[in-house]
PDB file of C-alpha atoms in Angstrom:
ATOM      1  CA  UNK N   1     132.532 237.623  40.917  1.00  0.00           C
ATOM      2  CA  UNK N   2     134.141 241.046  40.296  1.00  0.00           C
ATOM      3  CA  UNK N   3     133.074 243.927  42.549  1.00  0.00           C
ATOM      4  CA  UNK N   4     133.962 247.434  43.701  1.00  0.00           C
ATOM      5  CA  UNK N   5     132.884 249.845  46.437  1.00  0.00           C
ATOM      6  CA  UNK N   6     131.460 253.321  45.968  1.00  0.00           C
ATOM      7  CA  UNK N   7     132.352 255.658  48.846  1.00  0.00           C
ATOM      8  CA  UNK N   8     132.213 259.360  49.604  1.00  0.00           C
ATOM      9  CA  UNK N   9     135.208 260.424  51.652  1.00  0.00           C
ATOM     10  CA  UNK N  10     136.905 263.709  52.461  1.00  0.00           C
ATOM     11  CA  UNK N  11     140.576 263.879  53.424  1.00  0.00           C
ATOM     12  CA  UNK N  12     140.305 265.682  56.774  1.00  0.00           C
ATOM     13  CA  UNK N  13     144.055 266.409  56.832  1.00  0.00           C
ATOM     14  CA  UNK N  14     143.705 268.385  53.603  1.00  0.00           C
ATOM     15  CA  UNK N  15     140.662 270.197  55.048  1.00  0.00           C
ATOM     16  CA  UNK N  16     142.718 271.121  58.134  1.00  0.00           C
ATOM     17  CA  UNK N  17     145.606 272.330  55.952  1.00  0.00           C
ATOM     18  CA  UNK N  18     143.256 274.486  53.863  1.00  0.00           C
ATOM     19  CA  UNK N  19     141.669 275.834  57.041  1.00  0.00           C
ATOM     20  CA  UNK N  20     145.030 276.806  58.556  1.00  0.00           C
ATOM     21  CA  UNK N  21     146.252 278.572  55.407  1.00  0.00           C
ATOM     22  CA  UNK N  22     142.938 280.436  55.184  1.00  0.00           C
ATOM     23  CA  UNK N  23     143.244 281.567  58.816  1.00  0.00           C
ATOM     24  CA  UNK N  24     146.794 282.768  58.098  1.00  0.00           C
ATOM     25  CA  UNK N  25     145.585 284.782  55.126  1.00  0.00           C
ATOM     26  CA  UNK N  26     142.694 286.288  57.099  1.00  0.00           C
ATOM     27  CA  UNK N  27     145.092 287.536  59.790  1.00  0.00           C
ATOM     28  CA  UNK N  28     147.226 289.323  57.178  1.00  0.00           C
ATOM     29  CA  UNK N  29     144.477 290.759  54.921  1.00  0.00           C
ATOM     30  CA  UNK N  30     143.802 294.478  55.129  1.00  0.00           C
ATOM     31  CA  UNK N  31     139.989 294.188  55.117  1.00  0.00           C
ATOM     32  CA  UNK N  32     140.166 291.855  58.148  1.00  0.00           C
ATOM     33  CA  UNK N  33     142.514 294.096  60.192  1.00  0.00           C
ATOM     34  CA  UNK N  34     141.201 294.494  63.734  1.00  0.00           C
ATOM     35  CA  UNK N  35     138.329 292.075  63.200  1.00  0.00           C
ATOM     36  CA  UNK N  36     137.563 289.102  65.407  1.00  0.00           C
ATOM     37  CA  UNK N  37     136.990 286.692  62.518  1.00  0.00           C
ATOM     38  CA  UNK N  38     137.738 283.049  63.312  1.00  0.00           C
ATOM     39  CA  UNK N  39     137.432 279.577  61.803  1.00  0.00           C
ATOM     40  CA  UNK N  40     137.622 276.169  63.414  1.00  0.00           C
ATOM     41  CA  UNK N  41     136.794 272.565  62.555  1.00  0.00           C
ATOM     42  CA  UNK N  42     134.890 270.327  64.932  1.00  0.00           C
ATOM     43  CA  UNK N  43     134.385 266.765  63.721  1.00  0.00           C
ATOM     44  CA  UNK N  44     132.461 267.061  60.441  1.00  0.00           C
ATOM     45  CA  UNK N  45     131.739 270.796  60.456  1.00  0.00           C
ATOM     46  CA  UNK N  46     133.599 274.064  60.080  1.00  0.00           C
ATOM     47  CA  UNK N  47     132.429 276.985  62.204  1.00  0.00           C
ATOM     48  CA  UNK N  48     132.973 280.517  60.872  1.00  0.00           C
ATOM     49  CA  UNK N  49     132.517 283.592  63.081  1.00  0.00           C
ATOM     50  CA  UNK N  50     132.795 287.200  61.848  1.00  0.00           C
ATOM     51  CA  UNK N  51     131.298 290.675  62.376  1.00  0.00           C
ATOM     52  CA  UNK N  52     128.997 290.636  59.340  1.00  0.00           C
ATOM     53  CA  UNK N  53     127.741 288.517  56.452  1.00  0.00           C
ATOM     54  CA  UNK N  54     130.125 290.164  53.996  1.00  0.00           C
ATOM     55  CA  UNK N  55     133.165 288.931  55.931  1.00  0.00           C
ATOM     56  CA  UNK N  56     131.597 285.467  56.268  1.00  0.00           C
ATOM     57  CA  UNK N  57     131.193 285.394  52.480  1.00  0.00           C
ATOM     58  CA  UNK N  58     134.835 286.418  52.019  1.00  0.00           C
ATOM     59  CA  UNK N  59     135.926 283.692  54.425  1.00  0.00           C
ATOM     60  CA  UNK N  60     133.914 281.058  52.524  1.00  0.00           C
ATOM     61  CA  UNK N  61     135.429 282.209  49.214  1.00  0.00           C
ATOM     62  CA  UNK N  62     138.969 282.003  50.616  1.00  0.00           C
ATOM     63  CA  UNK N  63     138.334 278.571  52.139  1.00  0.00           C
ATOM     64  CA  UNK N  64     136.743 277.266  48.924  1.00  0.00           C
ATOM     65  CA  UNK N  65     139.760 278.354  46.880  1.00  0.00           C
ATOM     66  CA  UNK N  66     142.123 276.622  49.330  1.00  0.00           C
ATOM     67  CA  UNK N  67     140.043 273.423  49.353  1.00  0.00           C
ATOM     68  CA  UNK N  68     140.050 273.255  45.553  1.00  0.00           C
ATOM     69  CA  UNK N  69     143.825 273.774  45.500  1.00  0.00           C
ATOM     70  CA  UNK N  70     144.228 270.874  47.923  1.00  0.00           C
ATOM     71  CA  UNK N  71     142.011 268.544  45.868  1.00  0.00           C
ATOM     72  CA  UNK N  72     138.923 268.526  48.118  1.00  0.00           C
ATOM     73  CA  UNK N  73     135.686 268.464  46.121  1.00  0.00           C
ATOM     74  CA  UNK N  74     133.376 271.377  46.984  1.00  0.00           C
ATOM     75  CA  UNK N  75     130.351 269.080  46.663  1.00  0.00           C
ATOM     76  CA  UNK N  76     131.347 267.800  50.101  1.00  0.00           C
ATOM     77  CA  UNK N  77     130.728 271.270  51.582  1.00  0.00           C
ATOM     78  CA  UNK N  78     127.222 272.067  52.808  1.00  0.00           C
ATOM     79  CA  UNK N  79     126.758 275.780  53.559  1.00  0.00           C
ATOM     80  CA  UNK N  80     124.464 276.479  56.504  1.00  0.00           C
ATOM     81  CA  UNK N  81     122.459 279.591  57.321  1.00  0.00           C
ATOM     82  CA  UNK N  82     123.898 282.669  58.966  1.00  0.00           C
ATOM     83  CA  UNK N  83     122.890 283.003  62.627  1.00  0.00           C
ATOM     84  CA  UNK N  84     123.542 285.616  65.283  1.00  0.00           C
ATOM     85  CA  UNK N  85     126.301 284.822  67.781  1.00  0.00           C
ATOM     86  CA  UNK N  86     127.409 286.420  71.044  1.00  0.00           C
ATOM     87  CA  UNK N  87     128.826 289.942  71.054  1.00  0.00           C
ATOM     88  CA  UNK N  88     127.119 291.154  67.867  1.00  0.00           C
ATOM     89  CA  UNK N  89     128.928 288.592  65.742  1.00  0.00           C
ATOM     90  CA  UNK N  90     127.555 286.396  62.970  1.00  0.00           C
ATOM     91  CA  UNK N  91     128.079 282.628  62.840  1.00  0.00           C
ATOM     92  CA  UNK N  92     127.856 280.221  59.940  1.00  0.00           C
ATOM     93  CA  UNK N  93     128.345 276.452  59.991  1.00  0.00           C
ATOM     94  CA  UNK N  94     129.703 274.566  56.977  1.00  0.00           C
ATOM     95  CA  UNK N  95     128.952 270.853  57.087  1.00  0.00           C
ATOM     96  CA  UNK N  96     131.227 268.241  55.531  1.00  0.00           C
ATOM     97  CA  UNK N  97     129.360 265.407  53.800  1.00  0.00           C
ATOM     98  CA  UNK N  98     131.208 262.176  54.552  1.00  0.00           C
ATOM     99  CA  UNK N  99     129.829 258.744  53.696  1.00  0.00           C
ATOM    100  CA  UNK N 100     126.951 257.728  51.455  1.00  0.00           C
ATOM    101  CA  UNK N 101     123.499 258.179  52.935  1.00  0.00           C
ATOM    102  CA  UNK N 102     121.025 255.359  52.367  1.00  0.00           C
ATOM    103  CA  UNK N 103     118.868 257.550  50.136  1.00  0.00           C
ATOM    104  CA  UNK N 104     121.807 258.384  47.836  1.00  0.00           C
ATOM    105  CA  UNK N 105     122.846 254.726  47.725  1.00  0.00           C
ATOM    106  CA  UNK N 106     119.312 253.754  46.674  1.00  0.00           C
ATOM    107  CA  UNK N 107     119.396 256.405  43.925  1.00  0.00           C
ATOM    108  CA  UNK N 108     122.702 254.954  42.684  1.00  0.00           C
ATOM    109  CA  UNK N 109     121.287 251.422  42.613  1.00  0.00           C
ATOM    110  CA  UNK N 110     118.212 252.682  40.732  1.00  0.00           C
ATOM    111  CA  UNK N 111     120.493 254.542  38.304  1.00  0.00           C
ATOM    112  CA  UNK N 112     122.440 251.337  37.615  1.00  0.00           C
ATOM    113  CA  UNK N 113     119.230 249.324  37.081  1.00  0.00           C
ATOM    114  CA  UNK N 114     117.724 251.980  34.805  1.00  0.00           C
ATOM    115  CA  UNK N 115     120.964 252.019  32.796  1.00  0.00           C
ATOM    116  CA  UNK N 116     120.573 248.301  32.015  1.00  0.00           C
ATOM    117  CA  UNK N 117     123.954 247.443  33.524  1.00  0.00           C
ATOM    118  CA  UNK N 118     124.498 243.832  34.485  1.00  0.00           C
ATOM    119  CA  UNK N 119     125.535 244.827  37.977  1.00  0.00           C
ATOM    120  CA  UNK N 120     123.881 244.556  41.373  1.00  0.00           C
ATOM    121  CA  UNK N 121     124.300 246.999  44.231  1.00  0.00           C
ATOM    122  CA  UNK N 122     124.146 246.309  47.942  1.00  0.00           C
ATOM    123  CA  UNK N 123     124.261 248.914  50.683  1.00  0.00           C
ATOM    124  CA  UNK N 124     126.886 248.274  53.367  1.00  0.00           C
ATOM    125  CA  UNK N 125     126.777 250.990  55.999  1.00  0.00           C
ATOM    126  CA  UNK N 126     128.000 254.231  54.462  1.00  0.00           C
ATOM    127  CA  UNK N 127     129.244 252.633  51.242  1.00  0.00           C
ATOM    128  CA  UNK N 128     127.789 250.803  48.272  1.00  0.00           C
ATOM    129  CA  UNK N 129     129.153 247.496  46.953  1.00  0.00           C
ATOM    130  CA  UNK N 130     128.548 246.907  43.260  1.00  0.00           C
ATOM    131  CA  UNK N 131     129.142 243.445  41.825  1.00  0.00           C
ATOM    132  CA  UNK N 132     128.675 242.140  38.315  1.00  0.00           C
ATOM    133  CA  UNK N 133     129.453 239.329  35.906  1.00  0.00           C
ATOM    134  CA  UNK N 134     132.399 240.893  34.084  1.00  0.00           C
ATOM    135  CA  UNK N 135     135.096 243.452  34.666  1.00  0.00           C
ATOM    136  CA  UNK N 136     134.070 245.370  31.516  1.00  0.00           C
ATOM    137  CA  UNK N 137     130.498 245.726  32.783  1.00  0.00           C
ATOM    138  CA  UNK N 138     131.757 247.132  36.096  1.00  0.00           C
ATOM    139  CA  UNK N 139     134.073 249.585  34.337  1.00  0.00           C
ATOM    140  CA  UNK N 140     131.107 250.818  32.285  1.00  0.00           C
ATOM    141  CA  UNK N 141     129.125 251.197  35.528  1.00  0.00           C
ATOM    142  CA  UNK N 142     131.964 253.222  37.085  1.00  0.00           C
ATOM    143  CA  UNK N 143     132.073 255.519  34.035  1.00  0.00           C
ATOM    144  CA  UNK N 144     128.303 256.031  34.202  1.00  0.00           C
ATOM    145  CA  UNK N 145     128.361 256.756  37.949  1.00  0.00           C
ATOM    146  CA  UNK N 146     131.218 259.244  37.460  1.00  0.00           C
ATOM    147  CA  UNK N 147     129.277 261.036  34.736  1.00  0.00           C
ATOM    148  CA  UNK N 148     126.103 261.425  36.822  1.00  0.00           C
ATOM    149  CA  UNK N 149     125.786 264.079  39.551  1.00  0.00           C
ATOM    150  CA  UNK N 150     124.540 262.695  42.877  1.00  0.00           C
ATOM    151  CA  UNK N 151     125.227 265.905  44.823  1.00  0.00           C
ATOM    152  CA  UNK N 152     128.315 264.634  46.621  1.00  0.00           C
ATOM    153  CA  UNK N 153     131.801 263.494  45.637  1.00  0.00           C
ATOM    154  CA  UNK N 154     132.140 259.769  44.935  1.00  0.00           C
ATOM    155  CA  UNK N 155     135.250 257.615  44.867  1.00  0.00           C
ATOM    156  CA  UNK N 156     135.644 254.023  43.759  1.00  0.00           C
ATOM    157  CA  UNK N 157     137.709 251.690  45.903  1.00  0.00           C
ATOM    158  CA  UNK N 158     138.403 248.008  46.467  1.00  0.00           C
ATOM    159  CA  UNK N 159     138.058 246.866  42.828  1.00  0.00           C
ATOM    160  CA  UNK N 160     138.301 243.076  42.938  1.00  0.00           C
ATOM    161  CA  UNK N 161     138.403 240.723  40.023  1.00  0.00           C
TER     162      UNK N 161
END
């Protein structure tokens, strides 16, 4: 029985590369001269620290442009609230959405059932396995899932015939 997996992954190496080029640009930009702005990635989040919200916004814009250039979908970025940090600085945490949550997987299964596709979905950890009777039916399901916005980037892997 043909099947494929739906996953939501972010290439952390590309995120690190975008982060490093953004930090390089921040150190050379005139409006950041003498500022203590910094960025770092810890696990699945990016921590931004700057003097004010304006500089945090500039840092997010620069990072977003670099991520897009490197092929990382911005749907994977979850912008947190600005909070006060030590020394009169402002801190903002950007979360990286990796893996399908159970709620999103259930919405995808419901979407496939509502679309009258002859395919069944089963949740397997942080991915969704979709199986069906024919390859053509699964390709139609992939096209439909690609066309619908679930709020996070989706990739299709492990297509088996």
